[in-house]
């Protein structure tokens, strides 16, 4: 009977651990980064809704290359400028050469880079090029 209970408990714990195993990047499930709706730059008043699959794949790859340990989470600041923004289904992802800002309906997060992050700079430049800025 004890062995049966231990076996059931082991199976239950395995299921729970597998179910909780999600990949997060900057507080968002990595799957949430897969559906880009549009990109825009508010300061330059430019928006682009039709994006090629190749462009979306490049953006996805660059976001995946960002290492969270190169950033520090800081209090959200309202910044002026025309940083390019990626609009996803559930949130907005604003990019500059030195920070990332994630905006959801109820929360706002900001991550400042601790060191020079080449993937972040490349992502910023790619978005600006696509928007023609």
PDB file of N, CA and C in Angstrom, residues 7-17:
ATOM      1  N   UNK A   7       4.177   5.728  -5.405  1.00  0.00           N
ATOM      2  CA  UNK A   7       4.156   5.739  -6.868  1.00  0.00           C
ATOM      3  C   UNK A   7       3.145   6.759  -7.389  1.00  0.00           C
ATOM      4  N   UNK A   8       1.968   6.795  -6.802  1.00  0.00           N
ATOM      5  CA  UNK A   8       0.948   7.765  -7.215  1.00  0.00           C
ATOM      6  C   UNK A   8       1.444   9.187  -6.956  1.00  0.00           C
ATOM      7  N   UNK A   9       2.051   9.418  -5.809  1.00  0.00           N
ATOM      8  CA  UNK A   9       2.583  10.740  -5.473  1.00  0.00           C
ATOM      9  C   UNK A   9       3.697  11.140  -6.443  1.00  0.00           C
ATOM     10  N   UNK A  10       4.556  10.211  -6.810  1.00  0.00           N
ATOM     11  CA  UNK A  10       5.635  10.474  -7.760  1.00  0.00           C
ATOM     12  C   UNK A  10       5.068  10.861  -9.125  1.00  0.00           C
ATOM     13  N   UNK A  11       4.079  10.132  -9.592  1.00  0.00           N
ATOM     14  CA  UNK A  11       3.457  10.433 -10.890  1.00  0.00           C
ATOM     15  C   UNK A  11       2.798  11.811 -10.840  1.00  0.00           C
ATOM     16  N   UNK A  12       2.091  12.098  -9.768  1.00  0.00           N
ATOM     17  CA  UNK A  12       1.434  13.392  -9.618  1.00  0.00           C
ATOM     18  C   UNK A  12       2.457  14.535  -9.632  1.00  0.00           C
ATOM     19  N   UNK A  13       3.538  14.397  -8.897  1.00  0.00           N
ATOM     20  CA  UNK A  13       4.567  15.437  -8.846  1.00  0.00           C
ATOM     21  C   UNK A  13       5.238  15.626 -10.206  1.00  0.00           C
ATOM     22  N   UNK A  14       5.443  14.547 -10.927  1.00  0.00           N
ATOM     23  CA  UNK A  14       6.026  14.632 -12.264  1.00  0.00           C
ATOM     24  C   UNK A  14       5.112  15.421 -13.194  1.00  0.00           C
ATOM     25  N   UNK A  15       3.826  15.145 -13.143  1.00  0.00           N
ATOM     26  CA  UNK A  15       2.858  15.860 -13.982  1.00  0.00           C
ATOM     27  C   UNK A  15       2.847  17.347 -13.624  1.00  0.00           C
ATOM     28  N   UNK A  16       2.868  17.663 -12.350  1.00  0.00           N
ATOM     29  CA  UNK A  16       2.870  19.060 -11.909  1.00  0.00           C
ATOM     30  C   UNK A  16       4.127  19.773 -12.389  1.00  0.00           C
ATOM     31  N   UNK A  17       5.273  19.150 -12.250  1.00  0.00           N
ATOM     32  CA  UNK A  17       6.529  19.776 -12.668  1.00  0.00           C
ATOM     33  C   UNK A  17       6.594  19.981 -14.172  1.00  0.00           C
TER      34      UNK A  17
END
